[in-house]
Tab-separated table of C-alpha atoms in Angstrom:
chain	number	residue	atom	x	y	z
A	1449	UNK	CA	-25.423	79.281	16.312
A	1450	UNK	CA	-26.908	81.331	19.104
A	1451	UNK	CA	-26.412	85.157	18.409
A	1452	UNK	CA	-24.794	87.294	21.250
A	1453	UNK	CA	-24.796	90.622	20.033
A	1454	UNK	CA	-27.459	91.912	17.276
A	1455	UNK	CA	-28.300	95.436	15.937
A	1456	UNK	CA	-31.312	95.695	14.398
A	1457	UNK	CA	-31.736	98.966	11.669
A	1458	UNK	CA	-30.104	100.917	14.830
A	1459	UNK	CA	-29.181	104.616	14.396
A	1460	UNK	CA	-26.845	107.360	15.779
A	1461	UNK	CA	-27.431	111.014	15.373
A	1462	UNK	CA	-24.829	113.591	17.384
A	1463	UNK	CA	-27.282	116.458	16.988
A	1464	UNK	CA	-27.941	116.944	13.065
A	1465	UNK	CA	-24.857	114.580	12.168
A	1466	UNK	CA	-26.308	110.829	11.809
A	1467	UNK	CA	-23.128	108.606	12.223
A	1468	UNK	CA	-24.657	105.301	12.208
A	1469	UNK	CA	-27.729	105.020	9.558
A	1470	UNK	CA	-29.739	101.887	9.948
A	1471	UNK	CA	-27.471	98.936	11.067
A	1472	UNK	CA	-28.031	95.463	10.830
A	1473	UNK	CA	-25.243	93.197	12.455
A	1474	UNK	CA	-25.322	89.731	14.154
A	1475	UNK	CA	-22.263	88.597	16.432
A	1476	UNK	CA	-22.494	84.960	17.199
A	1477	UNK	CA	-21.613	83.046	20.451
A	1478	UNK	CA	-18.058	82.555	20.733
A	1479	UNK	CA	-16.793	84.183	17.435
A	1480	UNK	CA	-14.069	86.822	17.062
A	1481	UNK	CA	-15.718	89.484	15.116
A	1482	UNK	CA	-13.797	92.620	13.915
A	1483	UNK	CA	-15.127	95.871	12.885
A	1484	UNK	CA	-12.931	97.962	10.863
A	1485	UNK	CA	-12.987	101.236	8.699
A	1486	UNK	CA	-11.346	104.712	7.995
A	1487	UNK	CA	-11.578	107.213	10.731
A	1488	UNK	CA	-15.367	108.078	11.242
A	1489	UNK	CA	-16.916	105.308	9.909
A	1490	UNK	CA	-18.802	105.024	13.148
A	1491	UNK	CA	-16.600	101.426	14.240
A	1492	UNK	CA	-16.692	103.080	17.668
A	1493	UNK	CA	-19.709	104.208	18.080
A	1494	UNK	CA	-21.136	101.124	16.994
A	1495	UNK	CA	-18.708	99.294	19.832
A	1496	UNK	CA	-19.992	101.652	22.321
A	1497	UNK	CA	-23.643	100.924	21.513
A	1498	UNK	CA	-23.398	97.274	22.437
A	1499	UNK	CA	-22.420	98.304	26.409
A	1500	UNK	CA	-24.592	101.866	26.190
A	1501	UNK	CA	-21.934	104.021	26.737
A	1502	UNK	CA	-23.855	105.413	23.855
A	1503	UNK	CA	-27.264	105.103	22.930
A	1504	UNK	CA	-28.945	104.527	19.581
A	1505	UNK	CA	-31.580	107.235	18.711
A	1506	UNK	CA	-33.124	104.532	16.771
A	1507	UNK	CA	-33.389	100.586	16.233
A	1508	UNK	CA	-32.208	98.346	19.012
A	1509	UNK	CA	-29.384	96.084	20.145
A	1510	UNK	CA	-29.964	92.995	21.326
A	1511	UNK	CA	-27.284	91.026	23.954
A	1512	UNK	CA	-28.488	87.454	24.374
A	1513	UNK	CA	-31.415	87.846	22.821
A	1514	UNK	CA	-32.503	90.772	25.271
A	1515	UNK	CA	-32.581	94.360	24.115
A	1516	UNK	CA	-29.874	95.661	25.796
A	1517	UNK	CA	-31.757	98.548	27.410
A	1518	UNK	CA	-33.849	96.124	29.222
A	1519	UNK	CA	-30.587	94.863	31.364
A	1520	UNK	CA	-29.650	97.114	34.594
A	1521	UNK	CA	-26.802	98.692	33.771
A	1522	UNK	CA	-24.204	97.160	35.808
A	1523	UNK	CA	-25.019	93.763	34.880
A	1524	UNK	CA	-24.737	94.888	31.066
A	1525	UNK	CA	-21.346	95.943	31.620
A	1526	UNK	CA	-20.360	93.169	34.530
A	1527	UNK	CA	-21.374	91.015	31.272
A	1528	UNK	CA	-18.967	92.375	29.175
A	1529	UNK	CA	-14.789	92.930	29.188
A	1530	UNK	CA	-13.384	96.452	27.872
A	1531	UNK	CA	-10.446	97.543	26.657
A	1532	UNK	CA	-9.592	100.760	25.217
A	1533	UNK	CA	-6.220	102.670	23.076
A	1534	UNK	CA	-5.948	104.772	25.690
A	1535	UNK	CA	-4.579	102.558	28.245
A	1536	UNK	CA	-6.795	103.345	31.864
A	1537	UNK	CA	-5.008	100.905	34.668
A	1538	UNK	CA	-5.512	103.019	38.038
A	1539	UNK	CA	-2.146	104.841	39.135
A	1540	UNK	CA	-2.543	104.157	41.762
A	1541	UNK	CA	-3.139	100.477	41.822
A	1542	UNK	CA	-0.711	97.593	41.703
A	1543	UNK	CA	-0.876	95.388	39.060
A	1544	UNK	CA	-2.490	92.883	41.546
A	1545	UNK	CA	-5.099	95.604	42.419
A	1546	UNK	CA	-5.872	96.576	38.807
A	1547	UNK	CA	-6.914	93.298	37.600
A	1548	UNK	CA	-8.972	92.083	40.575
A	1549	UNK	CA	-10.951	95.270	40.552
A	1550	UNK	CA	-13.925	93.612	38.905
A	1551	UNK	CA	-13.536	90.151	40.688
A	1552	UNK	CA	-13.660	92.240	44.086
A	1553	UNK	CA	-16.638	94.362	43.196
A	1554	UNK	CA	-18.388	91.497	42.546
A	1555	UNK	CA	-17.805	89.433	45.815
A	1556	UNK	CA	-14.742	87.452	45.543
A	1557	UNK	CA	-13.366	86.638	48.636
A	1558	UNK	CA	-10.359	88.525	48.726
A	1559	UNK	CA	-8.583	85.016	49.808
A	1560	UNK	CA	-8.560	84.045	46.325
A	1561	UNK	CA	-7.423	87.139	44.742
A	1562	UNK	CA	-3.962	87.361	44.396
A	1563	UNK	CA	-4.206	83.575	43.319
A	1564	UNK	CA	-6.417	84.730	40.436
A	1565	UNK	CA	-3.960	87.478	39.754
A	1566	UNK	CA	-0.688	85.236	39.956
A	1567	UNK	CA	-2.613	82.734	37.432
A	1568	UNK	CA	-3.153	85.374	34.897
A	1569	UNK	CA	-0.500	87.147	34.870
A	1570	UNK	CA	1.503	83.527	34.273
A	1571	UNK	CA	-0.868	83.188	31.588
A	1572	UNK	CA	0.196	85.938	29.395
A	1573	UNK	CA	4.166	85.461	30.226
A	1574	UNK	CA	4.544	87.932	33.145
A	1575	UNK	CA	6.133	86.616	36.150
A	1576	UNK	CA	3.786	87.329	38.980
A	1577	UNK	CA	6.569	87.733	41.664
A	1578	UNK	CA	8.077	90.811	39.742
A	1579	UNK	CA	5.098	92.168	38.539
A	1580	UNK	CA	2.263	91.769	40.989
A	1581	UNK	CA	3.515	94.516	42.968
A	1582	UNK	CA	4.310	97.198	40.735
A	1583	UNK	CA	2.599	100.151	39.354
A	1584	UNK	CA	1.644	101.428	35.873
A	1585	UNK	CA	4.244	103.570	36.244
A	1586	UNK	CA	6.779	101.055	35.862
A	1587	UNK	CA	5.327	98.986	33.020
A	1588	UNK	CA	6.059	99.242	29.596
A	1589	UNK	CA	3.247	100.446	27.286
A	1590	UNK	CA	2.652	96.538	25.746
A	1591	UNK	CA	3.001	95.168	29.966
A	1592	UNK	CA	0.477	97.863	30.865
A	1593	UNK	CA	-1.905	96.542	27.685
A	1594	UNK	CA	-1.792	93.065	29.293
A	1595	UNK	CA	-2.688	94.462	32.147
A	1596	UNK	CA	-5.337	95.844	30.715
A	1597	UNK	CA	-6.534	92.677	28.823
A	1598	UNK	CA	-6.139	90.798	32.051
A	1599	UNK	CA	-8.247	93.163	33.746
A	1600	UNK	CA	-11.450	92.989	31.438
A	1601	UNK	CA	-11.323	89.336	31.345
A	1602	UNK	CA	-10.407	88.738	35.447
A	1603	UNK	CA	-14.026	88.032	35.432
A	1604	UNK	CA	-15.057	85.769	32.990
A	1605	UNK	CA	-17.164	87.823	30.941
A	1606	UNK	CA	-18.722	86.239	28.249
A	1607	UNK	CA	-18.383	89.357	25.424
A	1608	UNK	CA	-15.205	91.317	25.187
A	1609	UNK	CA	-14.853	94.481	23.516
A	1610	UNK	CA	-11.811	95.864	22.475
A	1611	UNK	CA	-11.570	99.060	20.837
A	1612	UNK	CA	-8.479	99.611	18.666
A	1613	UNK	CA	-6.261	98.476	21.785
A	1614	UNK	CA	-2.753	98.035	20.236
A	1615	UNK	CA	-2.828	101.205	17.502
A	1616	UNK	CA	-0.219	102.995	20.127
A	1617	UNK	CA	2.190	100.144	20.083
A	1618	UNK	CA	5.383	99.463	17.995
A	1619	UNK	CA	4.887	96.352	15.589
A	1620	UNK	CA	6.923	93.765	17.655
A	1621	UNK	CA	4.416	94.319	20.906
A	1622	UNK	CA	1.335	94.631	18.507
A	1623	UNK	CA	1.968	91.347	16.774
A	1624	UNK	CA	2.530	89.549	20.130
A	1625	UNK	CA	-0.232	91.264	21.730
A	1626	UNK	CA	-2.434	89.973	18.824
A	1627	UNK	CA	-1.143	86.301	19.372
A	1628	UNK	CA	-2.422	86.944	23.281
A	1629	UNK	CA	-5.947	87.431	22.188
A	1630	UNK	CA	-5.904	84.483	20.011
A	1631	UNK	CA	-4.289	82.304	22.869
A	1632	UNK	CA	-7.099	83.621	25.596
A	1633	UNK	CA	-9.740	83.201	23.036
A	1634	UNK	CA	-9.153	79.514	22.735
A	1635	UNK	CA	-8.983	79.178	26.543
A	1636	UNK	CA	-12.105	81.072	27.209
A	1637	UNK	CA	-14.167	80.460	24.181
A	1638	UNK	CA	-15.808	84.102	24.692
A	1639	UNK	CA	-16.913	86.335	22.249
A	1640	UNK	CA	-14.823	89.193	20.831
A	1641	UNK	CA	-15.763	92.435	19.298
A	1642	UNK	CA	-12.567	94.067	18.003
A	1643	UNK	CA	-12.684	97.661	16.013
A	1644	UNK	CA	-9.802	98.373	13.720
A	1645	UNK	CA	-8.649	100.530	11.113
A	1646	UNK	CA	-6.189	97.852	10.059
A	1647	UNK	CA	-6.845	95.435	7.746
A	1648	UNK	CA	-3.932	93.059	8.088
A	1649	UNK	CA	-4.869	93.111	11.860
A	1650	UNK	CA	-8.659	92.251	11.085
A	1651	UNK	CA	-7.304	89.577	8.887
A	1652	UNK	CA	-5.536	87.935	11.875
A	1653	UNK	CA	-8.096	89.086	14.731
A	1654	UNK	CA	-11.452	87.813	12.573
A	1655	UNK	CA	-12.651	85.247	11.982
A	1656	UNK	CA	-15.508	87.568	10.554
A	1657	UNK	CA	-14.937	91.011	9.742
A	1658	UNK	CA	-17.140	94.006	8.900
A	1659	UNK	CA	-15.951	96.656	7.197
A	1660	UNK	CA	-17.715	100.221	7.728
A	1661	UNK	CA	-17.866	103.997	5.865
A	1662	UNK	CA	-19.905	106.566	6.523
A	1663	UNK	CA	-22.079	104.658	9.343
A	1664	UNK	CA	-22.964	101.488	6.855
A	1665	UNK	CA	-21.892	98.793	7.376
A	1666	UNK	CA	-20.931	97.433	3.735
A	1667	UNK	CA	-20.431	94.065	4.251
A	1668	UNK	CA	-19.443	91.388	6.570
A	1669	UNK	CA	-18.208	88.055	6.104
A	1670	UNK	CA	-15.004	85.991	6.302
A	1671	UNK	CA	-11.875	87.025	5.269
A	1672	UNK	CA	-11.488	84.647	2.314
A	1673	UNK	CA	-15.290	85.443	0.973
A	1674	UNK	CA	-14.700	89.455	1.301
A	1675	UNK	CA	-11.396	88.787	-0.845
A	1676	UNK	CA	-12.884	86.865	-3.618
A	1677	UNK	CA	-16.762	88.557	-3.153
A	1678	UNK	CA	-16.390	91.976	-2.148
A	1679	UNK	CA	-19.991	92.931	-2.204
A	1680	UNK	CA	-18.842	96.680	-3.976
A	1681	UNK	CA	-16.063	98.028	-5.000
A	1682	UNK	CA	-15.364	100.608	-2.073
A	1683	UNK	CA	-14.933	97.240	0.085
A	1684	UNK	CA	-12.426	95.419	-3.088
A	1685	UNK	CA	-10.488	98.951	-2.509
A	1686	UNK	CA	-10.270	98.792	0.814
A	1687	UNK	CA	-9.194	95.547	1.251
A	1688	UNK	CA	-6.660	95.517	-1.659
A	1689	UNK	CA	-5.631	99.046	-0.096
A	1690	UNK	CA	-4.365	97.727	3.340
A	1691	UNK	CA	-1.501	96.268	1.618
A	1692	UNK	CA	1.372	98.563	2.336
A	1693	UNK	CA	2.976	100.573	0.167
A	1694	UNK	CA	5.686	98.710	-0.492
A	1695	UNK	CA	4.016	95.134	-1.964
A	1696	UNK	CA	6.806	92.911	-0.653
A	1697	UNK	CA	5.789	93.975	2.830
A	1698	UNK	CA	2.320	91.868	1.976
A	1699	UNK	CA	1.274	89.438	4.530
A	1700	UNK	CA	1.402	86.005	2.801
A	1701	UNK	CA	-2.045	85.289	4.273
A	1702	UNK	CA	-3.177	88.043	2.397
A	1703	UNK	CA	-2.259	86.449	-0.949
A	1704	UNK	CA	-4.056	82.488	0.374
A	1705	UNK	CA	-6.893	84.299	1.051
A	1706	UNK	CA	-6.834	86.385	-2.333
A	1707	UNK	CA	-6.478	83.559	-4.257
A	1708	UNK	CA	-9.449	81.999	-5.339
A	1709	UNK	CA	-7.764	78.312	-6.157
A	1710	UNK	CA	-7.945	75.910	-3.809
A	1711	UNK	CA	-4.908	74.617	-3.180
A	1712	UNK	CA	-3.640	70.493	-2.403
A	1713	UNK	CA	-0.569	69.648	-2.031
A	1714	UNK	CA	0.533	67.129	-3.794
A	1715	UNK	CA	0.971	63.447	-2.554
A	1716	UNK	CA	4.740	63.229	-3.692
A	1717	UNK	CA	5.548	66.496	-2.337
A	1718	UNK	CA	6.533	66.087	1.209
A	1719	UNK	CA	9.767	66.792	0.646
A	1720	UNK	CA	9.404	69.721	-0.566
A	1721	UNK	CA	7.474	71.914	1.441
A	1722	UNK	CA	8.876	74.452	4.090
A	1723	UNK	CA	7.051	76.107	6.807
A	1724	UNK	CA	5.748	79.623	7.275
A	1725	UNK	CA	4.289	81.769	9.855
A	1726	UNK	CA	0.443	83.745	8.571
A	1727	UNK	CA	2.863	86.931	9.800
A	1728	UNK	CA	5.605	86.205	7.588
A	1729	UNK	CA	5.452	89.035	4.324
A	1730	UNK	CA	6.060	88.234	0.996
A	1731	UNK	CA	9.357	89.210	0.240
A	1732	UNK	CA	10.108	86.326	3.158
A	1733	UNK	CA	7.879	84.010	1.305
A	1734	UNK	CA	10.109	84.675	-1.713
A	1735	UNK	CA	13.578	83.710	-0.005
A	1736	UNK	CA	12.005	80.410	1.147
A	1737	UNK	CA	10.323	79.495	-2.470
A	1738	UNK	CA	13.901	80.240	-3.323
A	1739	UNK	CA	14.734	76.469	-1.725
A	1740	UNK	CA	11.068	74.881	-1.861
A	1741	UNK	CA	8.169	74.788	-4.609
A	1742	UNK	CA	5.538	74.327	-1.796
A	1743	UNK	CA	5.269	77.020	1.547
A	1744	UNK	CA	2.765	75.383	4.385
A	1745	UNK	CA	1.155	78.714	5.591
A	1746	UNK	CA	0.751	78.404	9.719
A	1747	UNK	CA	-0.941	80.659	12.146
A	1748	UNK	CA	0.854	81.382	15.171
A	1749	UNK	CA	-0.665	77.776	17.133
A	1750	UNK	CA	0.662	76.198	14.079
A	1751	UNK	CA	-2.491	75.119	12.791
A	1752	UNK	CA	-2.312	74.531	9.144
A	1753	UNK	CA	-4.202	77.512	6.820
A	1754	UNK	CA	-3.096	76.346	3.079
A	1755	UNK	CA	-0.445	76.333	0.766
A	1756	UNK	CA	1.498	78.815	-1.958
A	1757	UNK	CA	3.793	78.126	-4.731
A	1758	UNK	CA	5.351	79.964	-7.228
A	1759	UNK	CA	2.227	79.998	-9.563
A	1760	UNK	CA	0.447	81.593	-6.945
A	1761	UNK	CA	2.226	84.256	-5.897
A	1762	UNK	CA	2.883	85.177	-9.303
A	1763	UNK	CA	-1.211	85.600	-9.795
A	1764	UNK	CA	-1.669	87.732	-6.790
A	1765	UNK	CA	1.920	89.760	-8.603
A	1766	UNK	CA	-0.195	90.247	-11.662
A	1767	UNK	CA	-3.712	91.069	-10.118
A	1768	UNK	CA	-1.832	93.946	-7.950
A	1769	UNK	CA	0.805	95.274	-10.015
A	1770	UNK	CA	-0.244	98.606	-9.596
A	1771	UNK	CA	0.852	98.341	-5.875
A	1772	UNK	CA	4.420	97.892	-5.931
A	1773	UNK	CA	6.741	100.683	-4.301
């Protein structure tokens, strides 16, 4: 597969302080690649790198093959979708207004941009009639976030780069925000670049994540390979260490991809196997292996990710005992 995004032994020095120290990284065509860390482990930078709002003091990152200082600038970043924590929708723009921006900069006849608008905003659940109009003013923090997806994708880009874009919300608009991604993502086919400091949202966003400290980055992979393989032992920590505090508040897909069995249900089972969601936690995974020996593990398009019984939760119990409340 075609790489769209590749660093090759790039650095970042701030003055005397080198934040990113000789990175290596390949984002293919079309994946959903997630960069996360602890604060300062140079996930941002690295993000910022890829559309030159910073640039390295050493190496060189390649978009499509082509260093990426070799583009004009505005075409680098026409090529690319952004969206930040900090939510920046204009004040002074409808919603209409903010997510056309782009589209209009670049020549769309202005005919065909409230269609484009109305379409989107139908497209992540917003009901163009009673929101096209408004202001960012009078938008929830989650609406104004769509927004701002909508906005760095109006145009088609092919790369997206999101940089830790639902941190400020509450869980419930966080989760569903998530589900958006994956949803537009299967539309569009583009590629992602997400940055993190949340594991359990890396495990949902990914379908490769890299995990960073101290400008390095340690390892990246799949989720199920950096669970059983964790090339060192500050990457087993961190990954075991994104469970919260409180064990029963795991994410079940935490424990399938922990698990190094692979599980099959059995032929005469059928009839005994319930249903759950990848965002259900374990102490809900407990109440339904309460009425069934086999949970089918789901993500949120209901496409089937594996099994757990009994015997396997009980392994992942024993392996992180040390993490109960």
């Amino acid at each position: 597969m075609t790489n769209a995004i590749e660093f090759k032994n790039v650095q970042k020095a701030f003055g005397e302080n080198t934040v990113i120290s000789g990175m290596d990284m390949n984002v293919q065509q079309g994946e959903r690649f997630v960069l996360v860390g602890s604060s300062g482990s140079g996930k941002t930078t690295s993000l910022k790198m890829i559309n030159r709002l910073e640039l390295p003091t050493g190496g060189e990152v390649l978009v499509n093959g082509k260093p990426a200082k070799e583009y004009p600038l505005q075409e680098l970043r026409w090529m690319m979708g952004y969206v930040l924590q900090q939510i920046a929708l204009f004040p002074n723009m409808t919603v209409t207004q903010n997510i056309t921006l782009i589209p209009e900069m670049k020549g769309t006849p202005k005919s065909q941009l409230q269609e484009m608008a109305d379409s989107l905003l139908e497209q992540v659940g917003l009901d163009p009639v009673k929101y096209r109009g408004r202001y960012p003013r009078e938008l929830s923090g989650g609406e104004q976030q769509r927004i701002g997806i909508l906005r760095a994708i109006s145009s088609d880009p092919p790369i997206v780069l999101m940089d830790e874009p639902f941190s400020a919300l509450d869980p419930i608009s966080r989760a569903s925000l998530q589900d958006l991604v994956l949803d537009l993502h299967q539309k569009l086919n583009n590629t992602i670049v997400f940055v993190t400091h949340d594991m359990d949202e890396a495990l949902k966003i990914g379908d490769r994540i890299g995990i960073m400290s101290d400008g390095q980055l340690l390892q990246a992979a799949s989720p199920q390979e950096i669970a059983q393989h964790p090339v060192n032992d500050f990457v087993r920590d961190f990954f075991r260490g994104s469970v919260s505090k409180n064990i029963y508040d795991t994410p079940v897909s935490k424990i399938l991809f922990t698990d190094q069995s692979i599980q099959e249900l059995p032929n005469d089972a059928v009839e005994d196997v319930a249903t759950l969601s990848e965002d259900a936690v374990l102490r809900d995974l407990f109440k339904v292996l309460s009425a069934k020996n086999y949970v089918e593990i789901t993500d949120h398009t209901g496409y089937k990710k594996g099994y757990l019984n009994r015997q396997r939760v009980l392994n992942y119990l024993s392996q992180n005992e040390d993490q109960g409340e």
